[in-house]
CSV table of C-alpha atoms in Angstrom, one decimal:
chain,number,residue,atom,x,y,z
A,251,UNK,CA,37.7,-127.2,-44.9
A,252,UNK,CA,34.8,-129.2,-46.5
A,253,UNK,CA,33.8,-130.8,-42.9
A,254,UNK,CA,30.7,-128.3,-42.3
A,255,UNK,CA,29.7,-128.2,-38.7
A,256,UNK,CA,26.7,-127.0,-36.2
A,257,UNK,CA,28.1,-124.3,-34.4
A,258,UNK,CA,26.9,-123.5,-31.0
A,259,UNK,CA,28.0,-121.2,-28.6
A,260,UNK,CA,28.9,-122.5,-25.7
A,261,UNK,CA,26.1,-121.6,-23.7
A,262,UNK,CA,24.8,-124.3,-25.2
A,263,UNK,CA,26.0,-126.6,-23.0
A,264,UNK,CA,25.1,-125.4,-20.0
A,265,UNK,CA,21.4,-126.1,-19.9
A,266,UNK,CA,23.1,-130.0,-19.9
A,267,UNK,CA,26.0,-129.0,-17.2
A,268,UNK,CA,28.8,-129.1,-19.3
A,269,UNK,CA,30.0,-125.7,-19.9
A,270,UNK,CA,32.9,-126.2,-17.8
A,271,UNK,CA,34.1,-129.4,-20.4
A,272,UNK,CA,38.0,-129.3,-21.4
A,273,UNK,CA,38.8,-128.0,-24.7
A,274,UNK,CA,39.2,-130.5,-27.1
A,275,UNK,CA,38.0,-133.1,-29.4
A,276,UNK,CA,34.7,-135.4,-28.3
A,277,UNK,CA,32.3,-137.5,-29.8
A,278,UNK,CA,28.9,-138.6,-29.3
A,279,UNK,CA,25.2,-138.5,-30.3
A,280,UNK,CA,22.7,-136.0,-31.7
A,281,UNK,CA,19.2,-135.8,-32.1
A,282,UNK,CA,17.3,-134.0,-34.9
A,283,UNK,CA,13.8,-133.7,-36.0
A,284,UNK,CA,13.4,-135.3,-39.6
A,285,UNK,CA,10.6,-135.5,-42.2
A,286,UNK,CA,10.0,-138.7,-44.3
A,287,UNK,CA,12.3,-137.4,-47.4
A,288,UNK,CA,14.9,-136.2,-44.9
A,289,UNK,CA,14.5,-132.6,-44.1
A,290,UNK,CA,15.3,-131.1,-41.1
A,291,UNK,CA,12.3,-129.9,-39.3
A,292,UNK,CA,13.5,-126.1,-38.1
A,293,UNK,CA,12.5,-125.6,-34.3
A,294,UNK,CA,9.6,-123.1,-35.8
A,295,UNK,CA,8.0,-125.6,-37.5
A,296,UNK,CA,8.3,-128.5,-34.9
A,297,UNK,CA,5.1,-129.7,-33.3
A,298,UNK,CA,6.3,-129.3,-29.8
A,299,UNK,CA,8.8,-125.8,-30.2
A,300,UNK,CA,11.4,-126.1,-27.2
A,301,UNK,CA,12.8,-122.8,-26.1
A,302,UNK,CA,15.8,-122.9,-27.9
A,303,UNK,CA,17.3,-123.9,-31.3
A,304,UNK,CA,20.7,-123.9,-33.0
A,305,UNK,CA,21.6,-122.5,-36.1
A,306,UNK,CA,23.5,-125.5,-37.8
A,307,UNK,CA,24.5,-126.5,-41.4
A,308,UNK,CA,24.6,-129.5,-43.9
A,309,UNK,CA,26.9,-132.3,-43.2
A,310,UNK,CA,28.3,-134.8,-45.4
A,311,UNK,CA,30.6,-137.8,-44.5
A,312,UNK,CA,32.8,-140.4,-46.6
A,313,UNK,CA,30.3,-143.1,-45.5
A,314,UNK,CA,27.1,-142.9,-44.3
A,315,UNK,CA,26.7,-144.3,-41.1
A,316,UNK,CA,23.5,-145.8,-40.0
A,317,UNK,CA,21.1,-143.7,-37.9
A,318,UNK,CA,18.2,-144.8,-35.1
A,319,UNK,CA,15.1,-143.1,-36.1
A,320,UNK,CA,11.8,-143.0,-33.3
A,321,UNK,CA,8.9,-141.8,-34.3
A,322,UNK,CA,7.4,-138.7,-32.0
A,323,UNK,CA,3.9,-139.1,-30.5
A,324,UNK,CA,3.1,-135.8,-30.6
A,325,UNK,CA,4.4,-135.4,-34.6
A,326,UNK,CA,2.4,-136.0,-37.5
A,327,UNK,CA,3.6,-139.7,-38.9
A,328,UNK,CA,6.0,-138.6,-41.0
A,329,UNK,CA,8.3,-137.1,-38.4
A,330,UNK,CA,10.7,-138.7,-36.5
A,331,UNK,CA,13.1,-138.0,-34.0
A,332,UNK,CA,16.5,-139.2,-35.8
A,333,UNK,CA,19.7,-139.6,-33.8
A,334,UNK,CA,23.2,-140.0,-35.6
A,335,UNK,CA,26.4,-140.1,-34.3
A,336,UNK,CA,28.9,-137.2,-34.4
A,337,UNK,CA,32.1,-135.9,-33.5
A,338,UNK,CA,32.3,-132.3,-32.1
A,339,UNK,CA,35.1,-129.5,-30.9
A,340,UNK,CA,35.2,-127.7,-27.7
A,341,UNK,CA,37.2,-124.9,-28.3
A,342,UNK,CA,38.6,-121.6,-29.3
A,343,UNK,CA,40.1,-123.1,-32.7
A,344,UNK,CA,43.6,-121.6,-32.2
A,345,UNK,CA,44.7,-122.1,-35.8
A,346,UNK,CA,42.3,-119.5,-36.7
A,347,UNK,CA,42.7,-117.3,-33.9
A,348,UNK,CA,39.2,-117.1,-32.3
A,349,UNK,CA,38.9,-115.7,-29.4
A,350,UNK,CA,35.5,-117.0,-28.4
A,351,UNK,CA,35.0,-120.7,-27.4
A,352,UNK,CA,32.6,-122.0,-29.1
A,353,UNK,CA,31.0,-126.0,-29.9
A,354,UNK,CA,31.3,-127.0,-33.6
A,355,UNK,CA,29.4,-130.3,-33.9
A,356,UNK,CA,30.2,-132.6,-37.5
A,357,UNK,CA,27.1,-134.4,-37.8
A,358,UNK,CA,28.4,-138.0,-39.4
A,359,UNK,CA,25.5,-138.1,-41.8
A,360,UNK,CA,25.4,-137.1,-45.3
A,361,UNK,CA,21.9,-134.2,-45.4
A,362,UNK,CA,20.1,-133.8,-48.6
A,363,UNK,CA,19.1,-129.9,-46.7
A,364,UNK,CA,20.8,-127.7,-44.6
A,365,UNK,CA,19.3,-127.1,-41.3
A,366,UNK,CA,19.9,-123.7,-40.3
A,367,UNK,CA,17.4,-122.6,-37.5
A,368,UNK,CA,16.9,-126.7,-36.3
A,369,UNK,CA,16.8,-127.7,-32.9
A,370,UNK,CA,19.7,-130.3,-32.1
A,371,UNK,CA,19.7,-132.8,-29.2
A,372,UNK,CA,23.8,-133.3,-28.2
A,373,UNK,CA,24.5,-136.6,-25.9
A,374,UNK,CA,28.7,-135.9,-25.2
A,375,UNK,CA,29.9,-139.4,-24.5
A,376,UNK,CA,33.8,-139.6,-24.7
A,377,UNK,CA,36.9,-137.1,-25.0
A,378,UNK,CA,39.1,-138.1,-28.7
A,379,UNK,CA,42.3,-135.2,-27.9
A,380,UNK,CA,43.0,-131.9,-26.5
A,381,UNK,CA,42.3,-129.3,-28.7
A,382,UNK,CA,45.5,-128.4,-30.7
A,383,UNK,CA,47.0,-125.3,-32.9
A,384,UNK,CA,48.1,-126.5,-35.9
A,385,UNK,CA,51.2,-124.9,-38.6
A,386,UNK,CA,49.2,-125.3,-41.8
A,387,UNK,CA,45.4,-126.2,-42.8
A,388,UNK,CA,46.3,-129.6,-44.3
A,389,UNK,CA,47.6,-130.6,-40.9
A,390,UNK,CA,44.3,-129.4,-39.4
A,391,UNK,CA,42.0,-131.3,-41.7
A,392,UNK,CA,44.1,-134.4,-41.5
A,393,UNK,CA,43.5,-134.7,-37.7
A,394,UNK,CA,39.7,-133.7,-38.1
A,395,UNK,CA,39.5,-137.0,-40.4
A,396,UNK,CA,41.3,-138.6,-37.8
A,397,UNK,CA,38.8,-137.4,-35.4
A,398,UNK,CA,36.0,-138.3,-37.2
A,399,UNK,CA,37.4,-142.2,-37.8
A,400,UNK,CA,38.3,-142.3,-33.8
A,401,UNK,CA,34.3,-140.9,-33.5
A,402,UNK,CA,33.3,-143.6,-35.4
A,403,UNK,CA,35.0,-146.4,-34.3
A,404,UNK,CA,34.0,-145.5,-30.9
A,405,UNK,CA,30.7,-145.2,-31.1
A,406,UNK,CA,29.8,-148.8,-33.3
A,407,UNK,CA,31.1,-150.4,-29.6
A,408,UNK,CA,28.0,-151.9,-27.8
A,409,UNK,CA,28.1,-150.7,-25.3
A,410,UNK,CA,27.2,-147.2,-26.7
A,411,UNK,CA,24.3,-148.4,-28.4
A,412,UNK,CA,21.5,-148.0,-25.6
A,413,UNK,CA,22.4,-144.2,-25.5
A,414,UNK,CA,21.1,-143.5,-29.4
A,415,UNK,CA,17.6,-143.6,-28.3
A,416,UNK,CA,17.9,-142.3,-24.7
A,417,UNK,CA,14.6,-140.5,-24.5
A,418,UNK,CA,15.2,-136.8,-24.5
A,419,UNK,CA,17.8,-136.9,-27.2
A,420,UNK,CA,15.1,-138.6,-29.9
A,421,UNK,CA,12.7,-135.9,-28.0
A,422,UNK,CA,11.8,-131.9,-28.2
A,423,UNK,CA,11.2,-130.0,-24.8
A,424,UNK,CA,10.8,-133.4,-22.9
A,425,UNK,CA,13.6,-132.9,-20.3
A,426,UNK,CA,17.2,-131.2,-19.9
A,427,UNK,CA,19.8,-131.7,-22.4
A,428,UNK,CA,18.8,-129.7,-25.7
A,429,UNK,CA,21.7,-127.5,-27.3
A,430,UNK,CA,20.5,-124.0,-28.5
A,431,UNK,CA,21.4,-120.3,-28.8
């Protein structure tokens, strides 16, 4: 589809409370471990390993957004604790049939890396649409874009700004909250 995602089953969200979320369409903040040129630290390499990661992959976007980086006290000085903004499916994806529900999450951030094995923070702040089947895959991608704009337009408000460095998403194994397999 050319919008790559984090998948995550949706056990994930449990260790947060929200397992029993609608399906549908949401958007929100995540948090990810990140080296001075950009790479995603992997949850084996981080200097404080929480008990679970996510296996996740690159994401690109039209435009970058702007990011809220904080440094980690317990990481070496060149690795921070990035948050970005993202938009994220709850869902069985009917157009392809899945039985499974899963949590695809579309980081809105253009990676230089892929991330595979990375532990991701997920802060769910607001519901975009039900999830939907859809008659053909241009449909599908049109409303992901759509998605994706709604996402972003929400989440430049003000009033969701304080939540981009709300400590255990810019933190590893420093409270509940963290998405993982």
């Amino acid at each position: 589809l050319g919008i790559p995602t984090a998948n995550i089953p949706i056990a994930g969200l449990t260790v947060g409370g929200h397992a029993d979320l609608a399906s549908g369409v949401y958007y929100g903040f995540v948090g990810l471990n990140v080296t001075a040129d950009g790479t995603i630290v992997s949850a084996a390499a981080e200097p404080t390993p929480s008990s679970s990661s996510s296996s996740t992959t690159t994401s690109t976007s039209h435009e970058p957004p702007s990011s809220s980086t904080v440094p980690h006290p317990s990481a070496s000085t060149t690795t921070t604790f990035t948050t970005y903004p993202a938009v994220l499916s709850i869902g069985y994806n009917p157009f392809y049939k899945n039985t499974v529900r899963s949590v695809e999450v579309h980081v809105l951030h253009g990676f230089a890396h892929d991330f595979y094995g990375a532990h991701m923070n997920l802060l769910v702040l607001g519901f975009v649409r039900p999830e939907y089947d859809y008659v053909s895959k241009e449909a599908l991608v049109a409303d992901i874009w759509e998605d994706v704009a709604v996402a972003r337009r929400s989440l430049a408000r003000e009033a969701y700004a304080r939540w981009r460095g709300e400590g255990w998403l810019v933190g590893w194994g420093e409270g509940e909250g963290d998405v993982g397999s």
